[in-house]
mmCIF file with all atom_site columns, C-alpha atoms and ligand atoms in Angstrom:
data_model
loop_
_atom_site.group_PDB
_atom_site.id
_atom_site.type_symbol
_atom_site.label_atom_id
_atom_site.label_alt_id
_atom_site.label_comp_id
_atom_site.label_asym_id
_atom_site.label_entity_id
_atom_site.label_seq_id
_atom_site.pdbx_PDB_ins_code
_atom_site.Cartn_x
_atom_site.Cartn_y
_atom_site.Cartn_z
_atom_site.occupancy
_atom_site.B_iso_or_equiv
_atom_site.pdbx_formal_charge
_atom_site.auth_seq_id
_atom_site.auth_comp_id
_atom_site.auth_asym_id
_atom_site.auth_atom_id
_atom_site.pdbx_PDB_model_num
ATOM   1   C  CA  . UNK A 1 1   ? -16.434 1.940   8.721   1.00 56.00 ? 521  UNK A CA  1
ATOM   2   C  CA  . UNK A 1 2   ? -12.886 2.388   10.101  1.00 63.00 ? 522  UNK A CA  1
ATOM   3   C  CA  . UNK A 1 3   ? -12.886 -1.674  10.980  1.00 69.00 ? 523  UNK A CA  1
ATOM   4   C  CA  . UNK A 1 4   ? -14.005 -3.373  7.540   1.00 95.00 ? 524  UNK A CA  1
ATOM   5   C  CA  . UNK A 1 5   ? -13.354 -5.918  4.726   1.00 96.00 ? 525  UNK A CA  1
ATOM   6   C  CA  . UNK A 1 6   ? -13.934 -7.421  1.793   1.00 96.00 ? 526  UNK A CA  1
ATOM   7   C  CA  . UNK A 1 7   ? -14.115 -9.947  -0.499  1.00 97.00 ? 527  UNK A CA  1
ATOM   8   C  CA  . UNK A 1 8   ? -12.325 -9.506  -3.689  1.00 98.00 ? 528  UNK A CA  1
ATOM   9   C  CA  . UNK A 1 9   ? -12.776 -12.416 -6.257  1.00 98.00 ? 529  UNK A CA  1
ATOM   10  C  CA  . UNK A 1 10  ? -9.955  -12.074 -8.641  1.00 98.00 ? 530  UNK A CA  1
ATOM   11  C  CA  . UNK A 1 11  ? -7.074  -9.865  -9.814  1.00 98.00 ? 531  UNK A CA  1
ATOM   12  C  CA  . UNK A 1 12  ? -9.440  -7.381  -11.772 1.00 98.00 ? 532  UNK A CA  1
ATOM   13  C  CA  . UNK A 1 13  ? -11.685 -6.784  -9.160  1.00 98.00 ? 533  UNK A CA  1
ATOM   14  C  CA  . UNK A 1 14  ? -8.457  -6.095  -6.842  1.00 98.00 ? 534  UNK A CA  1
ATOM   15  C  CA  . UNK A 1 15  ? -7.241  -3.695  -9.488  1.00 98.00 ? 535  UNK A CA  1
ATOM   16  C  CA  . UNK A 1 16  ? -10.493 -1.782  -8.552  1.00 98.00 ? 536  UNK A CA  1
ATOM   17  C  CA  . UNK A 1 17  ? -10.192 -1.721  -4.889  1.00 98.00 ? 537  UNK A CA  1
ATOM   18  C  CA  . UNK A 1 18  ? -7.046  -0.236  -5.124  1.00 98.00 ? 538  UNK A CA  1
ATOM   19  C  CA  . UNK A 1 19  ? -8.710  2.352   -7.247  1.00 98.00 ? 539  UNK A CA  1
ATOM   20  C  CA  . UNK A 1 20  ? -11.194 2.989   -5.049  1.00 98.00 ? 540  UNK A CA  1
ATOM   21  C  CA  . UNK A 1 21  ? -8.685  3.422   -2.055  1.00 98.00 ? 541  UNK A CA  1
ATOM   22  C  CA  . UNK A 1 22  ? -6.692  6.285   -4.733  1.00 98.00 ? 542  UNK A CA  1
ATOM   23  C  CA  . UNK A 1 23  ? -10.084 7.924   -5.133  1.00 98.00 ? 543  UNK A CA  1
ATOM   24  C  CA  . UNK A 1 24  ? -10.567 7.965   -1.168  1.00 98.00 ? 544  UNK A CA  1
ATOM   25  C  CA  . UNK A 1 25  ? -7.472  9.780   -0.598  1.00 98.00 ? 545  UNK A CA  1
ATOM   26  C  CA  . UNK A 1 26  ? -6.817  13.116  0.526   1.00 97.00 ? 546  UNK A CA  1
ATOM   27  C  CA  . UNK A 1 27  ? -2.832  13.414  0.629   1.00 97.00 ? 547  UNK A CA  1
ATOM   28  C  CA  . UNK A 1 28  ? -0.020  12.420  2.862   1.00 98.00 ? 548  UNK A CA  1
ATOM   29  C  CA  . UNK A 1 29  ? -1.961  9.245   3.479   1.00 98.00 ? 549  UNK A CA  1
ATOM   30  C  CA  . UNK A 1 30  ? 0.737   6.325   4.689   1.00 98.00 ? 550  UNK A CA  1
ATOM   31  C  CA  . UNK A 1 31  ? -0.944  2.454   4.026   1.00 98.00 ? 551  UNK A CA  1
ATOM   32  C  CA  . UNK A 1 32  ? 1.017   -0.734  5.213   1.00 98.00 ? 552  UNK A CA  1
ATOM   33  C  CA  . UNK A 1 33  ? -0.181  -3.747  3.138   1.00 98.00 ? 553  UNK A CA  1
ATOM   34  C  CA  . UNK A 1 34  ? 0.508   -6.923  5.064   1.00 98.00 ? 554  UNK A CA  1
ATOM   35  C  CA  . UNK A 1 35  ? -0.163  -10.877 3.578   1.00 98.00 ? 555  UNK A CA  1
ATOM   36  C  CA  . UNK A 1 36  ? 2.126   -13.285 3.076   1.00 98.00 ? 556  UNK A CA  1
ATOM   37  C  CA  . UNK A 1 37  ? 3.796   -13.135 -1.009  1.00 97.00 ? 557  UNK A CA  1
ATOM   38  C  CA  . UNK A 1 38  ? 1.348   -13.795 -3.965  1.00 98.00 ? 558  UNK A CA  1
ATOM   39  C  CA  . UNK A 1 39  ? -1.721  -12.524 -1.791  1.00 98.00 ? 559  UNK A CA  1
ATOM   40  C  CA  . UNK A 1 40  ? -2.038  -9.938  -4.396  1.00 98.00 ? 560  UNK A CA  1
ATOM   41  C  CA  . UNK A 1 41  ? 0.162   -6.698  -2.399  1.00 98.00 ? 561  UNK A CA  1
ATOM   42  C  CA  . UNK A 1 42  ? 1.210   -5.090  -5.659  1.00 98.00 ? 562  UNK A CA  1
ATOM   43  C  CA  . UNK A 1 43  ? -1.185  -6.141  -7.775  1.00 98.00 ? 563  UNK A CA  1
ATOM   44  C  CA  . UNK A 1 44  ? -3.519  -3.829  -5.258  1.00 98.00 ? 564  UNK A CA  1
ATOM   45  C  CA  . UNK A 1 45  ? -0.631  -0.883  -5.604  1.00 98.00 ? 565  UNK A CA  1
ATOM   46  C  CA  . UNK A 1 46  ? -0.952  -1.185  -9.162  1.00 98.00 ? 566  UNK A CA  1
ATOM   47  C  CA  . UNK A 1 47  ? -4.970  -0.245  -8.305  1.00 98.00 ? 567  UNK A CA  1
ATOM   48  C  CA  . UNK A 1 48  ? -4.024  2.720   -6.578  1.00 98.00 ? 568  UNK A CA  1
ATOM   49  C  CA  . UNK A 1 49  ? -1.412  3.967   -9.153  1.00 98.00 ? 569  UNK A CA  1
ATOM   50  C  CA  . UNK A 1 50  ? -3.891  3.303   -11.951 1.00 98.00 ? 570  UNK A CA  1
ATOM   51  C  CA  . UNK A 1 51  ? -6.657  5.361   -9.453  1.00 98.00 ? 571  UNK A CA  1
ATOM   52  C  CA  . UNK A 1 52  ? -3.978  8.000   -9.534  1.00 98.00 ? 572  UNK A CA  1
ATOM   53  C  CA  . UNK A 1 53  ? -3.713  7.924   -13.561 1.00 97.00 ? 573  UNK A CA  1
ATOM   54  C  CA  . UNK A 1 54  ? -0.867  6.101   -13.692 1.00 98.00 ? 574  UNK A CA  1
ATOM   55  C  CA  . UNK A 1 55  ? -0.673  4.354   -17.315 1.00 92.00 ? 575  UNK A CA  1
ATOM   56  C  CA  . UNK A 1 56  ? 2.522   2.124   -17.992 1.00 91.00 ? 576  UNK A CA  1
ATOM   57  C  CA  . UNK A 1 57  ? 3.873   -1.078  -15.904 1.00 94.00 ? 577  UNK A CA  1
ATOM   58  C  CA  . UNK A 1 58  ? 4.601   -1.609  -12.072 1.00 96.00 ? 578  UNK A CA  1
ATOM   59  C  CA  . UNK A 1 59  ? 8.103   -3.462  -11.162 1.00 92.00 ? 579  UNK A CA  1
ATOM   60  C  CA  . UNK A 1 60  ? 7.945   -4.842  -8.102  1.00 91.00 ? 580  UNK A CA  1
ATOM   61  C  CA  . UNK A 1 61  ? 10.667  -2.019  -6.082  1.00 92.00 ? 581  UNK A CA  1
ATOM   62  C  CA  . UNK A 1 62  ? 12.316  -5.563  -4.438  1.00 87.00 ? 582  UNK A CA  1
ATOM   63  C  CA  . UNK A 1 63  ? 15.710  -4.384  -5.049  1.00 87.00 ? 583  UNK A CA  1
ATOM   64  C  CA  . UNK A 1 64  ? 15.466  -0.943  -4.286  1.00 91.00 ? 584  UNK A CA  1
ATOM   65  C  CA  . UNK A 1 65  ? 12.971  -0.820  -2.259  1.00 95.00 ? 585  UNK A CA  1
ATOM   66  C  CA  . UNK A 1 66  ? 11.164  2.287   -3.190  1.00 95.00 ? 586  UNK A CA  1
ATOM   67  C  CA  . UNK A 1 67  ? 10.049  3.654   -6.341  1.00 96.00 ? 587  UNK A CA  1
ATOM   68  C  CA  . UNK A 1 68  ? 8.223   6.743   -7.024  1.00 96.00 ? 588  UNK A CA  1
ATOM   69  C  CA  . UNK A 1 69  ? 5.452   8.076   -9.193  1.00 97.00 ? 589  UNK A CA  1
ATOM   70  C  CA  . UNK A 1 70  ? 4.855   11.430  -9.681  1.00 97.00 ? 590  UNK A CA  1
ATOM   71  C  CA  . UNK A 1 71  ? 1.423   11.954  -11.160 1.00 97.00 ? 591  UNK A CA  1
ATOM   72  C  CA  . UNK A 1 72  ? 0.063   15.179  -11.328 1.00 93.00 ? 592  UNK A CA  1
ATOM   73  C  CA  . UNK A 1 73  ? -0.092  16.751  -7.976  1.00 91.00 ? 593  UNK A CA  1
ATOM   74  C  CA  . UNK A 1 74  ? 0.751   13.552  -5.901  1.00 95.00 ? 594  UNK A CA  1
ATOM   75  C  CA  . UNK A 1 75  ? 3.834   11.726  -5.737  1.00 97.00 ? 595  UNK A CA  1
ATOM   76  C  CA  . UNK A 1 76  ? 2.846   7.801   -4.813  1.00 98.00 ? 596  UNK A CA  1
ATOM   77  C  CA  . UNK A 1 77  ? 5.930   5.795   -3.355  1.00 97.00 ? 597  UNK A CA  1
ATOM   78  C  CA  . UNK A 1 78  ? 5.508   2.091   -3.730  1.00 98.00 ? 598  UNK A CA  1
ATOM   79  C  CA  . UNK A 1 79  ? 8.135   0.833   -0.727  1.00 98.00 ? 599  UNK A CA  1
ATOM   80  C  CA  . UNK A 1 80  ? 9.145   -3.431  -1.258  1.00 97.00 ? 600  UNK A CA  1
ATOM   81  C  CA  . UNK A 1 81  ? 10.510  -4.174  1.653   1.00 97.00 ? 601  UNK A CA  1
ATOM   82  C  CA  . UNK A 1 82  ? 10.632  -7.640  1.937   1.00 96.00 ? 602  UNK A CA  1
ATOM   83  C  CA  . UNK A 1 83  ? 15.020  -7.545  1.276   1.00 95.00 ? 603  UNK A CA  1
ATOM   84  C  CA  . UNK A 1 84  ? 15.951  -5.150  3.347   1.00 95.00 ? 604  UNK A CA  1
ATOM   85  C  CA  . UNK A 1 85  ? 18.009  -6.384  6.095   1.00 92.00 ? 605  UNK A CA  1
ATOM   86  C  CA  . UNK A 1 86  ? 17.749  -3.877  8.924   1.00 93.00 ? 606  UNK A CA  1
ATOM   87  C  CA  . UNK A 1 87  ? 14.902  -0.971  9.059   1.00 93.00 ? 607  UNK A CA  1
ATOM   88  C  CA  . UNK A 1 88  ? 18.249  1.186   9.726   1.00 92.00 ? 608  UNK A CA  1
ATOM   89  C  CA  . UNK A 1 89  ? 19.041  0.895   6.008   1.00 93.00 ? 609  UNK A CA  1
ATOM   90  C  CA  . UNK A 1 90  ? 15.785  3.077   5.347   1.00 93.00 ? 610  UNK A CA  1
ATOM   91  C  CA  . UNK A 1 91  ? 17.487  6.401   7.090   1.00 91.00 ? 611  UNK A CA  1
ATOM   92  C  CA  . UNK A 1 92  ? 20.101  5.621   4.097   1.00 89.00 ? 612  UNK A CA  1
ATOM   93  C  CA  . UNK A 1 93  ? 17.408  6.255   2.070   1.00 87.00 ? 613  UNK A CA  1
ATOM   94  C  CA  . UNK A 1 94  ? 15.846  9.553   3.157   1.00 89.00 ? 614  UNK A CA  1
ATOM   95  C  CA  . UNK A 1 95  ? 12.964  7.750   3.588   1.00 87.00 ? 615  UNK A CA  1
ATOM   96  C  CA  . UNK A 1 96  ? 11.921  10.935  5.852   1.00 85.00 ? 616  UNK A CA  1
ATOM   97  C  CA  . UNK A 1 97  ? 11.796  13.103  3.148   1.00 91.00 ? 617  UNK A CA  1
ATOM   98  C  CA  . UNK A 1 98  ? 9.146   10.887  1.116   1.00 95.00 ? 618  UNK A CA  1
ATOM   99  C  CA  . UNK A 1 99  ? 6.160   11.281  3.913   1.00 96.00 ? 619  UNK A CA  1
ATOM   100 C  CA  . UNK A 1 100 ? 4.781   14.572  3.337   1.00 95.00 ? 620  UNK A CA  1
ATOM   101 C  CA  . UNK A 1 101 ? 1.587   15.554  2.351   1.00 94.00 ? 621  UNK A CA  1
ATOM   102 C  CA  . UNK A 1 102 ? 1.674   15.481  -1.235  1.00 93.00 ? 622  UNK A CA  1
ATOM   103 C  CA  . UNK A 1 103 ? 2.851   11.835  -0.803  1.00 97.00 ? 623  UNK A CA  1
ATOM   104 C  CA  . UNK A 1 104 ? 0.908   8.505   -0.763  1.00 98.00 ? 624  UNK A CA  1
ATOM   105 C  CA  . UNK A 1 105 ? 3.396   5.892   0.414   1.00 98.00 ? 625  UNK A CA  1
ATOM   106 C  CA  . UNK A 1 106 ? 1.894   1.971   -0.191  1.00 98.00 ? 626  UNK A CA  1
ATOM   107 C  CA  . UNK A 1 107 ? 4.359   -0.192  1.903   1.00 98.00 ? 627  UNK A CA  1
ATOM   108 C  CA  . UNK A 1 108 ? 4.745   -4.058  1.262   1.00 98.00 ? 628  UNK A CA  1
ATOM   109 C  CA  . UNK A 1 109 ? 6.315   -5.852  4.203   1.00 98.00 ? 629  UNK A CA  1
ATOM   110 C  CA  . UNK A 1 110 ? 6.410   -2.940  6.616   1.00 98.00 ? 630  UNK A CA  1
ATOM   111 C  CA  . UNK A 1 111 ? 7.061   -4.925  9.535   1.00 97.00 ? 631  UNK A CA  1
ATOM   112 C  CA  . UNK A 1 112 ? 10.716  -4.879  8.410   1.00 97.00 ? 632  UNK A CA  1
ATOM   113 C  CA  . UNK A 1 113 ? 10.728  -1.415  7.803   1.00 97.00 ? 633  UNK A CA  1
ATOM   114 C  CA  . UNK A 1 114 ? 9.207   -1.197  11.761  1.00 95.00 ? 634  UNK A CA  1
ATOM   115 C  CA  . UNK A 1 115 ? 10.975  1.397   14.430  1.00 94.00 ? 635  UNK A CA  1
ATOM   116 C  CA  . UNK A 1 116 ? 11.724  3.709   11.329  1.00 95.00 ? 636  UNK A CA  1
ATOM   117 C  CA  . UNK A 1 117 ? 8.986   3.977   9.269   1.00 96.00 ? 637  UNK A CA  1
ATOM   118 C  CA  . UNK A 1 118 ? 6.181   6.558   10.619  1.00 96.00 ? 638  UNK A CA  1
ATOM   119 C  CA  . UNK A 1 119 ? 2.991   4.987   11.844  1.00 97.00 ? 639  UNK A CA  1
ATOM   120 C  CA  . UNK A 1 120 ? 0.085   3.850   9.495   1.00 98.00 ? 640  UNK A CA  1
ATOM   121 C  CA  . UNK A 1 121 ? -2.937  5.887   8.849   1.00 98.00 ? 641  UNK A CA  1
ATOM   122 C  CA  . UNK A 1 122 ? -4.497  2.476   7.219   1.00 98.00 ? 642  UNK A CA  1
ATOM   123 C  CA  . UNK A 1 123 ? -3.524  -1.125  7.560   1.00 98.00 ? 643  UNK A CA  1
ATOM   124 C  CA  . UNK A 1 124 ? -4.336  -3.500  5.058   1.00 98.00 ? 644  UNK A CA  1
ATOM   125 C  CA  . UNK A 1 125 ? -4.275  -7.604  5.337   1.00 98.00 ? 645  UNK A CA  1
ATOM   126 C  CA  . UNK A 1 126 ? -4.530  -9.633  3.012   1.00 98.00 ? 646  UNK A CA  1
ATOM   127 C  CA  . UNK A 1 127 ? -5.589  -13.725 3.114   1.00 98.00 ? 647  UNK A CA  1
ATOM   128 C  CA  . UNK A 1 128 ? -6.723  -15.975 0.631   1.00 98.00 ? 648  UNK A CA  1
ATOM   129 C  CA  . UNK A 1 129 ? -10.332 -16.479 0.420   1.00 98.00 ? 649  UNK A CA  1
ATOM   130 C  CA  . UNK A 1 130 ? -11.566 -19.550 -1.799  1.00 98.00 ? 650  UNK A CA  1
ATOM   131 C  CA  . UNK A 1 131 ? -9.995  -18.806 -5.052  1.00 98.00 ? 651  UNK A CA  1
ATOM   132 C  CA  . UNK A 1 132 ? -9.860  -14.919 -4.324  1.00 98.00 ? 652  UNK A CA  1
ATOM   133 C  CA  . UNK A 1 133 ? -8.514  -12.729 -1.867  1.00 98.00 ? 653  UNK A CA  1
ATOM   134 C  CA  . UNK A 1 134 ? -10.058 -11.272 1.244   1.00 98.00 ? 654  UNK A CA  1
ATOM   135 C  CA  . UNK A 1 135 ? -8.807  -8.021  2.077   1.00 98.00 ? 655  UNK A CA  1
ATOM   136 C  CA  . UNK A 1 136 ? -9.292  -6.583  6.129   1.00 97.00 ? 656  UNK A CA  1
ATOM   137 C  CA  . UNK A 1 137 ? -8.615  -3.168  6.890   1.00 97.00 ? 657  UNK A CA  1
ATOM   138 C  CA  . UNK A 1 138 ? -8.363  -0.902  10.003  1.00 97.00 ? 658  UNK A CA  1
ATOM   139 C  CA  . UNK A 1 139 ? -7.854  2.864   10.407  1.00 97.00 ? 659  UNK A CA  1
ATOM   140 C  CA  . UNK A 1 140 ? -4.941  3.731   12.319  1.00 97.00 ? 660  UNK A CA  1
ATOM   141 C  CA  . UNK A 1 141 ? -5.341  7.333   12.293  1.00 97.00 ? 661  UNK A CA  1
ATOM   142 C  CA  . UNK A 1 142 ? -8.281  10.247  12.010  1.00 97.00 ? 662  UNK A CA  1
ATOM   143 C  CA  . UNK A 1 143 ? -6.315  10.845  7.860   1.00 98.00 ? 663  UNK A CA  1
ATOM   144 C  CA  . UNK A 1 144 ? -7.066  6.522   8.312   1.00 97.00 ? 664  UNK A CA  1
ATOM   145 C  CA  . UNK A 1 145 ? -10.879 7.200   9.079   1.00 97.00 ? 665  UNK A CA  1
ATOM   146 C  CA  . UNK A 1 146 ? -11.627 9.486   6.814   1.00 97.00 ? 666  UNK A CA  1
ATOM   147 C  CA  . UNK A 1 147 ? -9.988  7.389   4.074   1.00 97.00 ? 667  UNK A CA  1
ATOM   148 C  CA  . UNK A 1 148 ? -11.653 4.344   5.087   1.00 96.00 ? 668  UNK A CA  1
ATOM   149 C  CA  . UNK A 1 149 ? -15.155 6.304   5.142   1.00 95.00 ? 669  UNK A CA  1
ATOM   150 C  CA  . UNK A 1 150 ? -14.801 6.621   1.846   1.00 96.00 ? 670  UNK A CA  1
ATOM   151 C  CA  . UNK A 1 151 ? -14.462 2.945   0.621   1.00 94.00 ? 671  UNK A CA  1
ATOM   152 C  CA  . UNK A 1 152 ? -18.017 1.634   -0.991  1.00 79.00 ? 672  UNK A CA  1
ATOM   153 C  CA  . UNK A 1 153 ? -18.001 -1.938  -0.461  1.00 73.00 ? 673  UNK A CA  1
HETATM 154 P  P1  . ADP B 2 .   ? 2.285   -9.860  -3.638  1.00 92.29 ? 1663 ADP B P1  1
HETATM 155 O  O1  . ADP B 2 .   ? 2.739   -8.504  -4.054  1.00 92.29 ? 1663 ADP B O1  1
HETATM 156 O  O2  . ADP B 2 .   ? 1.434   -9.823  -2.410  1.00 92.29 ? 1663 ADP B O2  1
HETATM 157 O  O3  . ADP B 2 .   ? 3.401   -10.844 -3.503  1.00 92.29 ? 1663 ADP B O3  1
HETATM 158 P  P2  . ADP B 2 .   ? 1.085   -9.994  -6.298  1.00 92.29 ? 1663 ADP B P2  1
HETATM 159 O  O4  . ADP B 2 .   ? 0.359   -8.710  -6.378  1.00 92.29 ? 1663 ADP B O4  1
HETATM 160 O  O5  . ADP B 2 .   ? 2.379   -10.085 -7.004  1.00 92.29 ? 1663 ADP B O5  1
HETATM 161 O  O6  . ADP B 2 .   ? 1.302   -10.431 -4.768  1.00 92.29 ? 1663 ADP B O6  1
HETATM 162 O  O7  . ADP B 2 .   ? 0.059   -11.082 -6.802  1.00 92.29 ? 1663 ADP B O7  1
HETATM 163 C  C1  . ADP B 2 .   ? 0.331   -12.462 -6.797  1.00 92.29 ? 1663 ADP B C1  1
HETATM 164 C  C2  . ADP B 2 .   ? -0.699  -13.183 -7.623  1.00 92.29 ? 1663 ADP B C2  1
HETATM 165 O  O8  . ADP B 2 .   ? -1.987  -13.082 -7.020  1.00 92.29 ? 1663 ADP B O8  1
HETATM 166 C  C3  . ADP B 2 .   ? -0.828  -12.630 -9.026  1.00 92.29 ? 1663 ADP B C3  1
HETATM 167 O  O9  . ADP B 2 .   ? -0.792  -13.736 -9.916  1.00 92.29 ? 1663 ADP B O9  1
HETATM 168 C  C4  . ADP B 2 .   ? -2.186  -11.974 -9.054  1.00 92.29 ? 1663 ADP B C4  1
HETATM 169 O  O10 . ADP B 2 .   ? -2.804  -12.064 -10.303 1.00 92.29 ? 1663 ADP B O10 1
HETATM 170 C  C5  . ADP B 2 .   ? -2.941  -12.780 -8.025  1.00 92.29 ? 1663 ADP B C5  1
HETATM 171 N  N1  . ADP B 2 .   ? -4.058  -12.031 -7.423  1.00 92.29 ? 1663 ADP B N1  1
HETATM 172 C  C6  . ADP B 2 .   ? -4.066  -10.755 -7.004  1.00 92.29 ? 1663 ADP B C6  1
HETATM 173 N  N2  . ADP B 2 .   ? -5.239  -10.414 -6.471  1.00 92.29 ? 1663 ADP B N2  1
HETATM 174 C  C7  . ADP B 2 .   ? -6.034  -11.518 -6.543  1.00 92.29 ? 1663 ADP B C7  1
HETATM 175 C  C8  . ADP B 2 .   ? -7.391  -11.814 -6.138  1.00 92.29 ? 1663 ADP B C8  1
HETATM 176 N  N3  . ADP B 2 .   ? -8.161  -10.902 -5.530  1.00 92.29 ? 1663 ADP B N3  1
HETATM 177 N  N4  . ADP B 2 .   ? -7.863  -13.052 -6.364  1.00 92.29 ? 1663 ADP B N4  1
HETATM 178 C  C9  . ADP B 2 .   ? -7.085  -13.979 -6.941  1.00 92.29 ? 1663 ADP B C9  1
HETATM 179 N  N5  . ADP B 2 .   ? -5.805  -13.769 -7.348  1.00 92.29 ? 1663 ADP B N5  1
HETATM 180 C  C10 . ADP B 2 .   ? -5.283  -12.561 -7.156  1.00 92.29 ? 1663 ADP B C10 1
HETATM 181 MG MG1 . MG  B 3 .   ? 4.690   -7.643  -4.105  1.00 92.29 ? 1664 MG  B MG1 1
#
């Protein structure tokens, strides 16, 4: 199921998706996660670090931007972009040099990071759903399919 979603009833059970997505991954994978603020973005990245092992807290990177995890053989980069003024800013950064294949890079608000950040292999969505969250995805990418193949819903 490349075209899929779900509903997720409460912060817990989005912890777990975002596990599930770390579990699904392969390497080098690149996932946008779009929804407006408070749809539950990093709460989901906090998932996928935890999937990855990942033990203590998760700042929100809204001040600088990125911040990076290195757990065991991956490195996860958790990009914030909602503050950044122009997606130029991001070639400040090196940003190139974080896509590789031992990277997973979760993006919040990548549309401002668009024209300089590489393309997705997932796209997430996120919309509120009664008093829980529904989460639509959509491979980008053949890394996207084989990711999203992997997701038990
Ligand atoms: P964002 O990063 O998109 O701005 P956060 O991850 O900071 O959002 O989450 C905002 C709020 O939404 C938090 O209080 C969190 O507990 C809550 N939340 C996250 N996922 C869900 C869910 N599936 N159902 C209900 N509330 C959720
Ligand atoms: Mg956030």
């Amino acid at each position: 199921k490349s075209d899929c979603s779900v509903f997720v009833a409460d912060e817990a059970a989005m912890v777990m998706f975002g596990q599930q997505i770390a579990h699904a991954t392969s390497g080098g994978e690149v996932i946008f996660l779009n929804g407006d603020l408070g749809m539950g973005k990093t709460t989901l990245s906090r998932g996928v670090l935890k999937g990855f092992g990942h033990q203590g807290s998760v700042k929100s990177p809204t001040y600088t931007l990125v911040e990076p995890y290195e757990l065991g053989e991956v490195t996860v980069f958790h990009f914030d972009l909602y503050r950044l003024g122009d997606p130029e800013e991001l070639e400040y950064l090196g940003i190139r040099d974080y896509f590789t294949d031992q990277s997973i890079c979760l993006i919040e608000w990548p549309e401002r990071g668009e024209g300089v950040l590489p393309p997705a292999d997932l796209l997430l969505n996120i919309t509120v759903e009664q008093r829980g969250r529904r989460i639509n995805w959509q491979a980008q990418t053949e890394k996207g399919r084989q990711l999203a193949d992997k997701l038990i819903i």
